[in-house]
Tab-separated table of C-alpha atoms in Angstrom:
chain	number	residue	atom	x	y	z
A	271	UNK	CA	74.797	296.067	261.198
A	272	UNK	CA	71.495	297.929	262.524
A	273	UNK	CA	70.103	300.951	260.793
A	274	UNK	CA	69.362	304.474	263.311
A	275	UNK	CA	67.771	307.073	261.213
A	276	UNK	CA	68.178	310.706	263.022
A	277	UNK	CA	65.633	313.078	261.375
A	278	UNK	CA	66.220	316.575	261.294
A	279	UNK	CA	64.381	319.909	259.900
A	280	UNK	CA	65.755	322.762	261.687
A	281	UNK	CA	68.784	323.918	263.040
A	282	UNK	CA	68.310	322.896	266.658
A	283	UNK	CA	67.477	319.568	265.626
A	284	UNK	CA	70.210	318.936	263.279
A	285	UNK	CA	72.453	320.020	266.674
A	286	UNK	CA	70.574	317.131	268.764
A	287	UNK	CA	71.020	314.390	266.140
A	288	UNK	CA	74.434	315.154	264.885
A	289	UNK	CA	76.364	314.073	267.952
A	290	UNK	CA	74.867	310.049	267.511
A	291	UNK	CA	76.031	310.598	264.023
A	292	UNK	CA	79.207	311.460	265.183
A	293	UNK	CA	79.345	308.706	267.782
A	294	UNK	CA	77.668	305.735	266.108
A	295	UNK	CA	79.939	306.469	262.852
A	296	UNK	CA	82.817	305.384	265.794
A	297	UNK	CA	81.656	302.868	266.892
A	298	UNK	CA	80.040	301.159	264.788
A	299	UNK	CA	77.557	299.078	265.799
A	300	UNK	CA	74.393	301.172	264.443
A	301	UNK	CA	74.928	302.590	260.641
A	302	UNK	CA	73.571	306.456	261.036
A	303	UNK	CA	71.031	307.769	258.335
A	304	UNK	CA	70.922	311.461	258.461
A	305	UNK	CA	67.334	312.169	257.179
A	306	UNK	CA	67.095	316.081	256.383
A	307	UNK	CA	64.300	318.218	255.266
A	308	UNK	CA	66.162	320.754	253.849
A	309	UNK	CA	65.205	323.692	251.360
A	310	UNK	CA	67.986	324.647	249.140
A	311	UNK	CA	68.642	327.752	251.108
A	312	UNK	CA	70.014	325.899	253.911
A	313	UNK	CA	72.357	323.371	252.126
A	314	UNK	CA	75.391	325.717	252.386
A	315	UNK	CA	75.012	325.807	256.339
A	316	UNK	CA	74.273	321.841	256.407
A	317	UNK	CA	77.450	321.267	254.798
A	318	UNK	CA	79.652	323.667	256.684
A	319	UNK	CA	78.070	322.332	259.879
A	320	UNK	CA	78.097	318.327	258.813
A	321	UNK	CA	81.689	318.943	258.160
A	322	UNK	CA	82.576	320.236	261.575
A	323	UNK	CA	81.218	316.909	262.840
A	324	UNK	CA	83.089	314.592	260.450
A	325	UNK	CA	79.656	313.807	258.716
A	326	UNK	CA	79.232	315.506	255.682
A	327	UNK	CA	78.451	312.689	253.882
A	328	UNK	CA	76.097	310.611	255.897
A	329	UNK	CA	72.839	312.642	254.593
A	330	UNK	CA	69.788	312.041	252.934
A	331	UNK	CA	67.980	314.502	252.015
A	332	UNK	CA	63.390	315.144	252.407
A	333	UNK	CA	62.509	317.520	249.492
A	334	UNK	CA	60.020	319.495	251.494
A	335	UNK	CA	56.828	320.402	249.862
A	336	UNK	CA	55.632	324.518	251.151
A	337	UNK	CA	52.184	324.468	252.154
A	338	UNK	CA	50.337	324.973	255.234
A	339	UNK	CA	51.747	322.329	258.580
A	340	UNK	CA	49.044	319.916	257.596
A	341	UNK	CA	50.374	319.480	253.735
A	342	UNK	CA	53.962	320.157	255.038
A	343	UNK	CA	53.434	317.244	257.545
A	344	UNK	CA	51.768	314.595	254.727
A	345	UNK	CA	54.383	315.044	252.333
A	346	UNK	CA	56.836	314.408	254.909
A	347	UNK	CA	54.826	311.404	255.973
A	348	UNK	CA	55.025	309.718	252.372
A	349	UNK	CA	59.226	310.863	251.787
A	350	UNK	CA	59.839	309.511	254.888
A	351	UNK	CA	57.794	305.962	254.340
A	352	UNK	CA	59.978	305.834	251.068
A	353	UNK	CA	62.850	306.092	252.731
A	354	UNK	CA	62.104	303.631	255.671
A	355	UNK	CA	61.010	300.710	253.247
A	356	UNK	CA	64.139	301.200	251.340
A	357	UNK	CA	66.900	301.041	254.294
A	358	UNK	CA	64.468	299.219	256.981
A	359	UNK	CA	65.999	301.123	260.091
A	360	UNK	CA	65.804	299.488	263.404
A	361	UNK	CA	65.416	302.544	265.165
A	362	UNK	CA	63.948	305.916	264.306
A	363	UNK	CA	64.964	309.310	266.484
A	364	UNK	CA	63.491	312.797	265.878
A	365	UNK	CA	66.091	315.219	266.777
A	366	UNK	CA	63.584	318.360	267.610
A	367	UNK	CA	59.718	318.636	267.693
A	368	UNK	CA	59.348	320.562	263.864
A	369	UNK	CA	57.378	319.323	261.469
A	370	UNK	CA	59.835	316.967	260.181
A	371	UNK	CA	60.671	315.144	263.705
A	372	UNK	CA	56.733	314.626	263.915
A	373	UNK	CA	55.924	313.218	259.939
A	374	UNK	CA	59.183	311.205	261.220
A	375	UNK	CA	57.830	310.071	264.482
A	376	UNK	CA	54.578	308.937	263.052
A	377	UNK	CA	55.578	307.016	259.986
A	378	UNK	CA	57.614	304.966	262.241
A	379	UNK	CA	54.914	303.481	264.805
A	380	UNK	CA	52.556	303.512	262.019
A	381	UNK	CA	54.861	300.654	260.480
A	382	UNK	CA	56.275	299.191	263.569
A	383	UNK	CA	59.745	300.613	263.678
A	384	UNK	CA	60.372	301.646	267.435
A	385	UNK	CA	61.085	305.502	267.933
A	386	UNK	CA	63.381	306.957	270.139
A	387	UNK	CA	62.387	310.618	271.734
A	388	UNK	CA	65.342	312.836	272.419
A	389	UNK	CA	65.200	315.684	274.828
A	390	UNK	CA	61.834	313.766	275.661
A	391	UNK	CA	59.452	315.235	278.456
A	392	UNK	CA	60.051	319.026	278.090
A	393	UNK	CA	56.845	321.026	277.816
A	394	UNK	CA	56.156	324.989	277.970
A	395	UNK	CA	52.174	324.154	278.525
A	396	UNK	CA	51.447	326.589	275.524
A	397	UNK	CA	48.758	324.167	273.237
A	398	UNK	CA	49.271	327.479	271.123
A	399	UNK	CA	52.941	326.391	270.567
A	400	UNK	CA	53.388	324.373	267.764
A	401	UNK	CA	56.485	322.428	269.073
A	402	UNK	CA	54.336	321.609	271.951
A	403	UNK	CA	51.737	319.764	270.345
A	404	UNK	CA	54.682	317.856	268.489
A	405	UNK	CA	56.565	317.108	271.646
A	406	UNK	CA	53.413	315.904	273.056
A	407	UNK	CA	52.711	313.399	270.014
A	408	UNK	CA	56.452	312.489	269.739
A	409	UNK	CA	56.409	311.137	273.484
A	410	UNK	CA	53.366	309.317	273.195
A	411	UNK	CA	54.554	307.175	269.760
A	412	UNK	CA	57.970	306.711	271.832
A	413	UNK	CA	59.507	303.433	272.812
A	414	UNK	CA	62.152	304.550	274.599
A	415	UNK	CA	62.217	308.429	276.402
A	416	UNK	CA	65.658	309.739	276.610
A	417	UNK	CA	65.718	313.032	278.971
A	418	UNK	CA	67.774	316.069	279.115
A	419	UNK	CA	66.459	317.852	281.841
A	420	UNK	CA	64.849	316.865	285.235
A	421	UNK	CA	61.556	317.951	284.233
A	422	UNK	CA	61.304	315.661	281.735
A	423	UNK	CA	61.459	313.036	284.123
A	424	UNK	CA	58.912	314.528	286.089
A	425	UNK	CA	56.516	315.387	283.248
A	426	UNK	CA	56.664	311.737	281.747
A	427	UNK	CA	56.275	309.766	284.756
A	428	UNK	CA	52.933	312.419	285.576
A	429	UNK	CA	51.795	311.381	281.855
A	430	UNK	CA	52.491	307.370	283.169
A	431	UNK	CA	55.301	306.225	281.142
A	432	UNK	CA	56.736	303.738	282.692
A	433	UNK	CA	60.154	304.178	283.953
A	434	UNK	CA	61.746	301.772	282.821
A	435	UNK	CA	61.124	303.715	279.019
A	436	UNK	CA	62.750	307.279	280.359
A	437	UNK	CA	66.593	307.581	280.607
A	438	UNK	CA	68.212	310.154	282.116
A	439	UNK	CA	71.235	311.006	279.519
A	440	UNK	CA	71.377	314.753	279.110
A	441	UNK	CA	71.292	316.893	276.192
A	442	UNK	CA	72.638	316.310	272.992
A	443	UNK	CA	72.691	320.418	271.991
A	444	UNK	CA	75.166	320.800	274.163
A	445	UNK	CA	77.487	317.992	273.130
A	446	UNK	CA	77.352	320.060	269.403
A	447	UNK	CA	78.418	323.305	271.513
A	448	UNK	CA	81.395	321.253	273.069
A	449	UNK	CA	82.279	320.314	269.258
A	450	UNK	CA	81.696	323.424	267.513
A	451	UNK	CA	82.799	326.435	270.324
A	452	UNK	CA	86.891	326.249	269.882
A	453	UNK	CA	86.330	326.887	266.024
A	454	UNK	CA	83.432	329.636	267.240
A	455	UNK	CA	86.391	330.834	269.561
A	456	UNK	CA	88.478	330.910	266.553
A	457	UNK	CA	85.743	332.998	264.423
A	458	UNK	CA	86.965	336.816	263.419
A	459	UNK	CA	83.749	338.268	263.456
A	460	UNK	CA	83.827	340.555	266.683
A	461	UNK	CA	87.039	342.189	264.301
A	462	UNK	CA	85.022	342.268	261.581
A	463	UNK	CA	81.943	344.479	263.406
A	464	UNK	CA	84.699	346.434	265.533
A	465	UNK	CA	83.102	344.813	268.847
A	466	UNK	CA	84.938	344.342	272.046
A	467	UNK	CA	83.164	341.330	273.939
A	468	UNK	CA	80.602	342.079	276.755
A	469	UNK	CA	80.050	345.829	275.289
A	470	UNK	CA	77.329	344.984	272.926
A	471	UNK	CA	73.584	343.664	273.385
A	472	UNK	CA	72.599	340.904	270.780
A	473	UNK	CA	68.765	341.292	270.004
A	474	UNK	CA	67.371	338.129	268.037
A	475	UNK	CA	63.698	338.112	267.399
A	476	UNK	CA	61.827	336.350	265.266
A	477	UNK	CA	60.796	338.228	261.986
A	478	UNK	CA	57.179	337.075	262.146
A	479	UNK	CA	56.843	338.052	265.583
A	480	UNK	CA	54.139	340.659	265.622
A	481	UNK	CA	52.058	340.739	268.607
A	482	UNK	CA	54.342	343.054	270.804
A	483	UNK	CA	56.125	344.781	268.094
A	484	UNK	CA	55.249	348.579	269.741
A	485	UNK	CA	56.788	346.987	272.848
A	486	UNK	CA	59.974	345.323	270.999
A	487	UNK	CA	60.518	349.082	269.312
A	488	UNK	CA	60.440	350.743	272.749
A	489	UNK	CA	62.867	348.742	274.518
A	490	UNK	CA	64.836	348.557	271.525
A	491	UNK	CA	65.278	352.462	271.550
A	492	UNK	CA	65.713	352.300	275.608
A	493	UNK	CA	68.700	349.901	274.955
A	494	UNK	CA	70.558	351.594	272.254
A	495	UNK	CA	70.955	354.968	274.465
A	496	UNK	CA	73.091	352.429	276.585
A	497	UNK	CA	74.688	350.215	274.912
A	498	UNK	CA	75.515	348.779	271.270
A	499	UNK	CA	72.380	346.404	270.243
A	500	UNK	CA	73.120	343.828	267.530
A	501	UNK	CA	69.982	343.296	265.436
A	502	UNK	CA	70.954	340.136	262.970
A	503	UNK	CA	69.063	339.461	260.427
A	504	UNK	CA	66.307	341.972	260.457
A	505	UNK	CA	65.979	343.815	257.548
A	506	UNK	CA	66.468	347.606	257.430
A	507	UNK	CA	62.831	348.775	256.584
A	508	UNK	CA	61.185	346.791	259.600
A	509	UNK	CA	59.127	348.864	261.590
A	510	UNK	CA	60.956	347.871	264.893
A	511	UNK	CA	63.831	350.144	263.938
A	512	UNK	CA	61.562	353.881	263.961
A	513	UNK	CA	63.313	356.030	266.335
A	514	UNK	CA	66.536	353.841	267.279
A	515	UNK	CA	69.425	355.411	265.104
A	516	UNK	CA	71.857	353.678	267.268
A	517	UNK	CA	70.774	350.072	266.487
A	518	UNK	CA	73.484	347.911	264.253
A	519	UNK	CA	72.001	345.869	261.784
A	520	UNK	CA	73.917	343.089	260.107
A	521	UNK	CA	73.085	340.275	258.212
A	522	UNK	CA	71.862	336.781	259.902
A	523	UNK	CA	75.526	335.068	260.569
A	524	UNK	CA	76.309	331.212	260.050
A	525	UNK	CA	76.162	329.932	262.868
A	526	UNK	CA	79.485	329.584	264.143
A	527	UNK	CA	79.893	333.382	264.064
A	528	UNK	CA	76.717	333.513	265.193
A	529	UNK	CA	77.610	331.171	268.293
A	530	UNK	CA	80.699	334.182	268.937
A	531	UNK	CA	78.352	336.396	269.192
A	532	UNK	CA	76.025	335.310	271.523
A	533	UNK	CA	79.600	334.201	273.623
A	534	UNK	CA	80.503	337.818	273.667
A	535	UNK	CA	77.728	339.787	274.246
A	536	UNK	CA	76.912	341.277	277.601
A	537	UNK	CA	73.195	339.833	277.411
A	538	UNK	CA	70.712	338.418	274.578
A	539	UNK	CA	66.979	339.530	274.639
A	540	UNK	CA	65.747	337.338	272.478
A	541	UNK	CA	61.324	336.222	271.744
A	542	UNK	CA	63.164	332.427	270.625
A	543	UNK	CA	63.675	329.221	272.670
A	544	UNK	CA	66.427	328.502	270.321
A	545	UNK	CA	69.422	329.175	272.336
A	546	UNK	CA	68.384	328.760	275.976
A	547	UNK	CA	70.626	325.839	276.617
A	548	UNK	CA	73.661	327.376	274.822
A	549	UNK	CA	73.051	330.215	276.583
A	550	UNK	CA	73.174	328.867	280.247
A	551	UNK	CA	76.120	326.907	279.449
A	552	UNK	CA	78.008	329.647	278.103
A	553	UNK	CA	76.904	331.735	281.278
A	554	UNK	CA	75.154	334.115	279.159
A	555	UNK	CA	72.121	336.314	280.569
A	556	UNK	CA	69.131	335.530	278.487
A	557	UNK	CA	66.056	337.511	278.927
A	558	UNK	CA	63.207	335.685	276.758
A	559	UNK	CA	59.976	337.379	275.523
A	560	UNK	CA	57.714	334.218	276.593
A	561	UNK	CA	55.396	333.931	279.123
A	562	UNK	CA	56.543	330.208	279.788
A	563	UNK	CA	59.842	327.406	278.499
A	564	UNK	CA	60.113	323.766	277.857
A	565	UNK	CA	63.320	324.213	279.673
A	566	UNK	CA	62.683	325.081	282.919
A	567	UNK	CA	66.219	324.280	283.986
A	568	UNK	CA	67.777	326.879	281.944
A	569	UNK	CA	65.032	329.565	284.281
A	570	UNK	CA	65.429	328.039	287.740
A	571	UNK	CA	69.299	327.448	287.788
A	572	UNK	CA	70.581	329.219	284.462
A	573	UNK	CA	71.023	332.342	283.183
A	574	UNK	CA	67.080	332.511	281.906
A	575	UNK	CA	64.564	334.889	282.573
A	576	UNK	CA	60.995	335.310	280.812
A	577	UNK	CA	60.434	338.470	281.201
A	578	UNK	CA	57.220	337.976	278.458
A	579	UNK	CA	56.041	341.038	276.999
A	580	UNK	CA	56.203	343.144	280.412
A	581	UNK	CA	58.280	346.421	279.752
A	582	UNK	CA	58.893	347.096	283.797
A	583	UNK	CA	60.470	343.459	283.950
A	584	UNK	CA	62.395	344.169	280.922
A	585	UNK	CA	63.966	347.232	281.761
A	586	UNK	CA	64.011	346.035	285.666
A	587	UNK	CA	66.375	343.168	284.427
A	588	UNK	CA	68.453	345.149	282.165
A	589	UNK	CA	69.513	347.860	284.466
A	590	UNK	CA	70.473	344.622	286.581
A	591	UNK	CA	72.595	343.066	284.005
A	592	UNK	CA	74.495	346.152	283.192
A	593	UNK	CA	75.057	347.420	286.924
A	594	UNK	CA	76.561	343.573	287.315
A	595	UNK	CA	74.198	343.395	290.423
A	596	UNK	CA	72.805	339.778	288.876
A	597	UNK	CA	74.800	336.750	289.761
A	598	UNK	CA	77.476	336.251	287.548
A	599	UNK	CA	77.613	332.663	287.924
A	600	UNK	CA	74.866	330.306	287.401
A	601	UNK	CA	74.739	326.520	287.514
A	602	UNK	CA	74.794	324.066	284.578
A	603	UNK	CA	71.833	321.400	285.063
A	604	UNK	CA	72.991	318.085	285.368
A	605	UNK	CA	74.667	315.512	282.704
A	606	UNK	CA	74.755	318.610	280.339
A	607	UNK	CA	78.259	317.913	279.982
A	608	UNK	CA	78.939	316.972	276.288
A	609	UNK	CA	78.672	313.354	276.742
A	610	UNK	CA	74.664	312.900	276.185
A	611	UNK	CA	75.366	311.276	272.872
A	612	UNK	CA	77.889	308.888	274.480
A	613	UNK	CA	75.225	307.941	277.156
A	614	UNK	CA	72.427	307.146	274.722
A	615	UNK	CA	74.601	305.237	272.178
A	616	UNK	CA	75.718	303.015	275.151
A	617	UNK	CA	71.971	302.151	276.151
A	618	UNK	CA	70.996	301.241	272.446
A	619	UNK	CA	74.262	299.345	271.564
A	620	UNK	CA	73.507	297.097	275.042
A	621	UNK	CA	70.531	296.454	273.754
A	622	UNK	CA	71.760	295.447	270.061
């Protein structure tokens, strides 16, 4: 039987890679290896997650070594050459563009194992992004380009990959949100905070974030004299919370509470790419503090708008949102329809 190893680091990547776990396990013609660089403060969600997709056990886990992205990236590099001399995969696929899906990425072509590129294409144009960069070196290592979004096709043919290396097959992240929304439907935690859906904001910014914080405080205040505003995971003595009493603060969920929330709330202001996708599918409004996406779909048909660090816009979309005078139905880009792990799996078992 052929060897696939999925590499993962973050959350969003682990959702990209864990479908083709789900679906090679069935039908067996690859064997799955789950490579995870994990810290030990993320096991607990692995698990719970792995679980949900019948996986739990189909994991190996990348010590990761703290450091700066260059040492981060080198000890990855060596783990990760361990690992492929010892199973010799056929195929290697990085599920995201973090540190781990690039030491992943580059290990491979540097010892001849073809690499697969999910959600291949996408770029924001920020070099200052550091999943950009990645994305960028991912796609160029890449024997095969499998695409989630139309302007992936359109950015890889401009970069001249041939086109008979970029398939069209849709995105994996959402196939995880088909799996893992009816027990998220099933969560209690809107009881638990005393929340009736669509009457609370969730806020999710990154902690590091610091380049717009005066900004982030001042809307923050504006939108707690009008609604409820859900601040997980940022602690109680941050700075962003001077002068806006009427913020709730709770700790960072797991993720299938967390997925509840975002379900229920009337919009999410968020300075993260993470949930874009979700988000559109879901028919969420999403305004995101960026001046530019990797998913442009989610922006020109979704429910996404970068409102970057503009307080007008902000406050401009908000009053929208809350007056219902935005549309309250959006469009869900093509092939994003659960099946993207299905599609792929097909294309590589032909080819077996």
């Amino acid at each position: 039987m052929k060897k696939i190893v999925l590499i993962a680091q973050d959350r969003a990547a682990f959702l990209h890679v864990a479908p083709l776990v789900s679906v090679f396990r069935k039908n067996g013609v690859f064997e799955p290896v789950l490579a995870r660089a994990l810290s030990p403060g993320n096991r607990a969600e692995h698990d719970a997650l792995a679980a949900a997709f019948g996986s739990p056990d189909a994991l190996r886990v990348i010590e990761l070594e703290p450091g700066s992205p260059a040492v981060e990236t080198a000890s990855l590099m060596l783990a990760f050459e361990q690992l492929f001399n010892e199973i010799e995969p056929d195929f290697v696929a990085p599920g995201g563009h973090d540190h781990a899906s690039l030491a992943g990425a580059l290990t491979a072509a540097k010892m001849g194992i073809p690499v697969i590129s999910l959600d291949a294409g996408l770029r924001s144009y920020d070099r200052a992004e550091p999943e950009e960069i990645n994305r960028l070196v991912i796609d160029s290592v890449a024997a095969l380009h499998f695409v989630s979004e139309h302007s992936g096709l359109y950015n890889l043919m401009n970069e001249g990959v041939a086109d008979e290396r970029i398939l069209f097959v849709g995105n994996t992240a959402i196939d995880s949100l088909v799996t893992l929304i009816a027990e998220a439907n099933e969560s209690s935690v809107l009881e638990t905070l005393s929340l009736a859906p669509k009457k609370f904001i969730t806020v999710l910014l990154k902690t590091e974030s610091s380049g717009n914080r005066d900004l982030f405080s001042k809307v923050l205040e504006l939108l707690a004299a009008t609604s409820t505003v859900l601040l997980p995971g940022i602690p109680a003595s941050d700075e962003l919370l001077s002068g806006a009493p009427g913020l709730r603060l709770i700790d960072m969920p797991g993720y299938i509470d967390l997925l509840r929330l975002l379900k229920e709330s009337a919009f999410v202001l968020t300075d993260s790419a993470e949930f874009e996708a979700e988000l559109t599918v879901m028919n969420v409004p999403c305004l995101t503090l960026r001046q530019s996406t990797a998913r442009p779909s989610t922006v020109e048909i979704g429910t996404n708008v970068l409102v970057a660090p503009d307080e007008e816009e902000i406050l401009k979309r908000v009053s929208l949102i809350l007056s219902g005078k935005q549309s309250e139905k959006t469009l869900i880009p093509e092939k994003w329809d659960g099946a993207a792990a299905k599609r792929i799996a097909e294309v590589l078992e032909r080819g077996a």
